[in-house]
PDB file of C-alpha atoms in Angstrom:
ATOM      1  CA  UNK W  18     108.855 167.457  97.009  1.00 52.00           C
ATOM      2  CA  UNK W  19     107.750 169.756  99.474  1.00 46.00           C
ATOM      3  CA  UNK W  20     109.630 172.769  98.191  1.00 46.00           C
ATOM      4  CA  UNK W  21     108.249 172.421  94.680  1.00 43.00           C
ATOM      5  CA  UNK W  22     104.217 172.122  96.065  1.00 43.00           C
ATOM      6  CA  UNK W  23     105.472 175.212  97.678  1.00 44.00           C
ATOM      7  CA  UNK W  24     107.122 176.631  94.734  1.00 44.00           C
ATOM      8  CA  UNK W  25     103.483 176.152  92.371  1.00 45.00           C
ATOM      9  CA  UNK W  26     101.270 176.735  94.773  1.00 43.00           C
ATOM     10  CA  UNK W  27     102.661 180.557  95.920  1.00 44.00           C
ATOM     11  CA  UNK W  28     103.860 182.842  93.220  1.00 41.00           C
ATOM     12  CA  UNK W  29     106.974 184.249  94.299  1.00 44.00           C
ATOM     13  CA  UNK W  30     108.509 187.448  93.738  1.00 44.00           C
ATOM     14  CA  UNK W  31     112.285 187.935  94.090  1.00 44.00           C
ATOM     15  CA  UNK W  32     111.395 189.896  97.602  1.00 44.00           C
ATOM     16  CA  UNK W  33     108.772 187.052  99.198  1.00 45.00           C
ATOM     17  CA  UNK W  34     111.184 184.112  98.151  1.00 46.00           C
ATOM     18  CA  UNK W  35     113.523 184.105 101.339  1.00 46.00           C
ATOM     19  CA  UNK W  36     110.492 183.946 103.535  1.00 47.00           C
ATOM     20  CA  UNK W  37     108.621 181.197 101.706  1.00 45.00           C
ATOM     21  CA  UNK W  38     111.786 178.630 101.700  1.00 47.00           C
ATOM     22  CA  UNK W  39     111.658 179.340 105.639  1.00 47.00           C
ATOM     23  CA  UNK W  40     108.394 177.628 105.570  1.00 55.00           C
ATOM     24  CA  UNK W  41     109.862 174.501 103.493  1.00 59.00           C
ATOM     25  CA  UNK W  42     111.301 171.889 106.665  1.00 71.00           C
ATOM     26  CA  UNK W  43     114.272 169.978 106.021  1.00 79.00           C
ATOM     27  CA  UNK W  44     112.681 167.262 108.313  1.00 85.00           C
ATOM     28  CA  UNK W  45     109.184 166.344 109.492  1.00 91.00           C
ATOM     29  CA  UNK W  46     109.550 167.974 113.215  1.00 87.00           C
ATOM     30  CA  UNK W  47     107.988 166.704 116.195  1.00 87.00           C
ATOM     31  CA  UNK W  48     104.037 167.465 116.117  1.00 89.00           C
ATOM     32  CA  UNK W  49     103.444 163.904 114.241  1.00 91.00           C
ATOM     33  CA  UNK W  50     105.225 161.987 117.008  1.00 93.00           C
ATOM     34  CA  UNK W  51     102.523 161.032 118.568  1.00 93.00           C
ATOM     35  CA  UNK W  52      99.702 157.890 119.321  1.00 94.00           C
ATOM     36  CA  UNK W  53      98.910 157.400 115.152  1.00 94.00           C
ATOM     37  CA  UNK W  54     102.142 158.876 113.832  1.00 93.00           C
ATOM     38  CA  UNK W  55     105.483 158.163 113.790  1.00 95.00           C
ATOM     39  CA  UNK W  56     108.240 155.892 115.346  1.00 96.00           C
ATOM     40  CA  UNK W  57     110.393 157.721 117.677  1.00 96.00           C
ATOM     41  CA  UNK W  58     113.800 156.101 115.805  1.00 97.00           C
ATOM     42  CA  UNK W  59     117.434 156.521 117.013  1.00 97.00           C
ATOM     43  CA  UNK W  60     120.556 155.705 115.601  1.00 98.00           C
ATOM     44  CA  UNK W  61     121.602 152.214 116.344  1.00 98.00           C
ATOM     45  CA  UNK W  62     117.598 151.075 117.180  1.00 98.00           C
ATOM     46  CA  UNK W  63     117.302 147.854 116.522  1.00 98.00           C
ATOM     47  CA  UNK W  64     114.389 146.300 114.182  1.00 98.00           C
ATOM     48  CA  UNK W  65     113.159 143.008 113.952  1.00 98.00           C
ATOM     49  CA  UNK W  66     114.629 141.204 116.852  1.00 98.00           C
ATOM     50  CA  UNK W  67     117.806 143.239 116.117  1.00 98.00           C
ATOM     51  CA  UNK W  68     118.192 142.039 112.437  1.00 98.00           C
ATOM     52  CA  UNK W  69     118.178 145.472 111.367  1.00 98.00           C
ATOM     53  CA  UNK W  70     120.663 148.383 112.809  1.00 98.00           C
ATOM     54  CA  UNK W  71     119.810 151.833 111.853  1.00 98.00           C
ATOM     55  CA  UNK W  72     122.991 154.000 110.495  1.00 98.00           C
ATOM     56  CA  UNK W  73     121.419 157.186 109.727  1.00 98.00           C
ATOM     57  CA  UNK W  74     118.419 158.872 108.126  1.00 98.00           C
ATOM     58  CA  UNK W  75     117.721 158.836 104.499  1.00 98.00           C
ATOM     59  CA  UNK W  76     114.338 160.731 104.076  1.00 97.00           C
ATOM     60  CA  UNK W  77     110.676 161.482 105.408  1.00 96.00           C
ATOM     61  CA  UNK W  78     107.209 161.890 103.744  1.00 94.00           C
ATOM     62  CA  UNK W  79     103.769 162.569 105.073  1.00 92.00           C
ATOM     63  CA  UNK W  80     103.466 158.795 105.974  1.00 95.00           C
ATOM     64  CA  UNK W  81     106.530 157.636 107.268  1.00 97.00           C
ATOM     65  CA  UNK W  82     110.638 158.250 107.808  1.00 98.00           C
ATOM     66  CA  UNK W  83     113.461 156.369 105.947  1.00 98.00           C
ATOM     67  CA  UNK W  84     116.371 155.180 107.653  1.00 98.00           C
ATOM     68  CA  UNK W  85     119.292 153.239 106.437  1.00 98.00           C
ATOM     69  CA  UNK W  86     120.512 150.216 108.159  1.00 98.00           C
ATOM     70  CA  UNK W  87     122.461 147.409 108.225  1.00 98.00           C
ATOM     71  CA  UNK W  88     120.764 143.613 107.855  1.00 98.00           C
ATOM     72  CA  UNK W  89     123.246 141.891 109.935  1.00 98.00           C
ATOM     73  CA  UNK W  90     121.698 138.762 108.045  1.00 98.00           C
ATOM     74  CA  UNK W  91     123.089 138.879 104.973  1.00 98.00           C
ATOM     75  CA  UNK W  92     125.609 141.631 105.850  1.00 98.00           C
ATOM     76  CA  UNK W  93     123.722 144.706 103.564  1.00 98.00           C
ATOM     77  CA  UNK W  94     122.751 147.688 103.458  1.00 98.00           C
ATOM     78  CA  UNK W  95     118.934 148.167 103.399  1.00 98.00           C
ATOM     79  CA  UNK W  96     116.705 150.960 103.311  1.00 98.00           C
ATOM     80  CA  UNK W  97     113.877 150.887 106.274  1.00 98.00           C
ATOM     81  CA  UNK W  98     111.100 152.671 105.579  1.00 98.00           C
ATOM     82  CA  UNK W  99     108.716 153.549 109.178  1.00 98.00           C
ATOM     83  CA  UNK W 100     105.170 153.778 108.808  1.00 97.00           C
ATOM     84  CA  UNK W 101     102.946 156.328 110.997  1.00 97.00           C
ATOM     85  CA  UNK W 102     101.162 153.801 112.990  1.00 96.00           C
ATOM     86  CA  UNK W 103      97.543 154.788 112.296  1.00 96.00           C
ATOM     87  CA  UNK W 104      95.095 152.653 110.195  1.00 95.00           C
ATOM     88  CA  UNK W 105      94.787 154.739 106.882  1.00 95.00           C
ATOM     89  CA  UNK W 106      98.754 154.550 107.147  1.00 95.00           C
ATOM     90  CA  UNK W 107      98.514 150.893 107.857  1.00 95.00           C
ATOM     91  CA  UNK W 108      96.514 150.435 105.313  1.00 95.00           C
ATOM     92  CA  UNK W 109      98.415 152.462 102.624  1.00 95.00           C
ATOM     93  CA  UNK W 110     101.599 150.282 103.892  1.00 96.00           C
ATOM     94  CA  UNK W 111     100.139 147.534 103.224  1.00 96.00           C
ATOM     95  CA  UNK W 112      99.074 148.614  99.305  1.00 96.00           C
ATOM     96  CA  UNK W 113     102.358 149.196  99.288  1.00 96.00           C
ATOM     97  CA  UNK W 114     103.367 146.200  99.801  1.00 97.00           C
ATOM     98  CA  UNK W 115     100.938 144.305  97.524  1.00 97.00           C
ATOM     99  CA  UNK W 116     102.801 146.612  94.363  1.00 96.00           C
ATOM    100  CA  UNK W 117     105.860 146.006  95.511  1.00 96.00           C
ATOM    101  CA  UNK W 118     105.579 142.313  95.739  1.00 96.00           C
ATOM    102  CA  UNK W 119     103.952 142.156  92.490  1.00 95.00           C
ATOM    103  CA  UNK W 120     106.802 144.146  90.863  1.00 94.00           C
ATOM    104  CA  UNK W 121     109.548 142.212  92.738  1.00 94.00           C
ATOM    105  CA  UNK W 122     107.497 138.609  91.639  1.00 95.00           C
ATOM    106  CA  UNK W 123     107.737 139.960  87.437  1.00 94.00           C
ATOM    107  CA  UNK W 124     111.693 141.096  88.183  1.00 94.00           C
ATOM    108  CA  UNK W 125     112.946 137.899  89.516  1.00 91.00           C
ATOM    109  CA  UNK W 126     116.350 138.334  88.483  1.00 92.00           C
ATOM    110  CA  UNK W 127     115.859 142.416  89.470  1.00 89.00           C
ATOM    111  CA  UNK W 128     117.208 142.908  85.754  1.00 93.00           C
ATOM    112  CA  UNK W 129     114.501 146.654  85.846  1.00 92.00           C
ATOM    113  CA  UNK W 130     116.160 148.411  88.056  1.00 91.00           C
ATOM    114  CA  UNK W 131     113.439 149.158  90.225  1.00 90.00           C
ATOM    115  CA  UNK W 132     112.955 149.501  93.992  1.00 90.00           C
ATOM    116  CA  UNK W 133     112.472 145.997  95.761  1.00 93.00           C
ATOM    117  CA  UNK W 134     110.734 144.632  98.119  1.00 96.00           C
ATOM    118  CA  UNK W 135     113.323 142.734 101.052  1.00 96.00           C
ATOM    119  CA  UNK W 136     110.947 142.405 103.633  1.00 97.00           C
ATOM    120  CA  UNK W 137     108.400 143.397 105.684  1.00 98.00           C
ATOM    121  CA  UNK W 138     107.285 143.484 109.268  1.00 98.00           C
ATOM    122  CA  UNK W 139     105.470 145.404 111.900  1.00 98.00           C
ATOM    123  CA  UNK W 140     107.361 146.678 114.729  1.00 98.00           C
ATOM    124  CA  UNK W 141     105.335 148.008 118.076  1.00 97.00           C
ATOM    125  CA  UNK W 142     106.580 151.046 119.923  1.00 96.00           C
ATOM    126  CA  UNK W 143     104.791 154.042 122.616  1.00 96.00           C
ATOM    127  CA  UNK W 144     102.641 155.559 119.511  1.00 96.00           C
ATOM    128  CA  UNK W 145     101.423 151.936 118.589  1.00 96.00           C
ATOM    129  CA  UNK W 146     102.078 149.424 115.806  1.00 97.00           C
ATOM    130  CA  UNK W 147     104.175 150.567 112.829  1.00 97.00           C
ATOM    131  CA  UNK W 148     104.054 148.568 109.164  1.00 97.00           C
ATOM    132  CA  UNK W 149     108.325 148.675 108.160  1.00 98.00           C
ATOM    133  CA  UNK W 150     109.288 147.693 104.447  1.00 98.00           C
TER     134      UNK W 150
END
């Protein structure tokens, strides 16, 4: 992650190390909420007319935040995965999605153990449309 980019990109001396792990962010503050970037989410947000609950975060990256939530479908646990709204993100979403089908259409009985695709939608909010796997 993060930490590790850190970690190889700055040699660190016993002295400088405290100071460098400052800079590593346990979460992807606030500047990237905005028009192009991410979804403002909230704990119990619904997504997709409601099908999906959000819980509680799981994770962020440079293009979007991971939430888990409950399908109240078929009564699971999912993880929802937020895309920054702007194109190149949009557009790298939707890559994603192409793999992910692919892997999930040679894995029909999911005997790989690998992540798989549920479903996929695009949800609108204030800082525009969103791609969610």
């Amino acid at each position: 992650g993060m930490a590790v980019e850190i970690a190889e990109a700055v040699r660190v001396d016993n002295e400088e190390e405290e100071e460098v792990e400052s800079v590593v962010s346990e979460d992807e503050g606030t500047d990237d909420y905005k028009v192009g970037g991410y979804h403002h989410v909230r704990i119990g947000d619904g997504f997709k007319n409601s099908r999906y609950i959000v819980q509680s975060k799981l994770g962020w990256g440079h293009f979007s935040t991971v939430w888990l939530a409950w399908d109240t479908l078929r009564h699971r646990y999912v993880a929802l995965k937020v895309q920054k709204s702007a194109e190149h993100y949009k557009e790298a979403a939707l890559d994603e999605i192409t793999i992910l089908k692919e892997i999930k259409d040679r894995d029909p009985e999911d005997k790989k153990c690998v992540v798989k695709l549920l479903d996929y939608f695009r949800h609108s909010g204030p800082n525009g449309q969103h791609v969610c796997l």
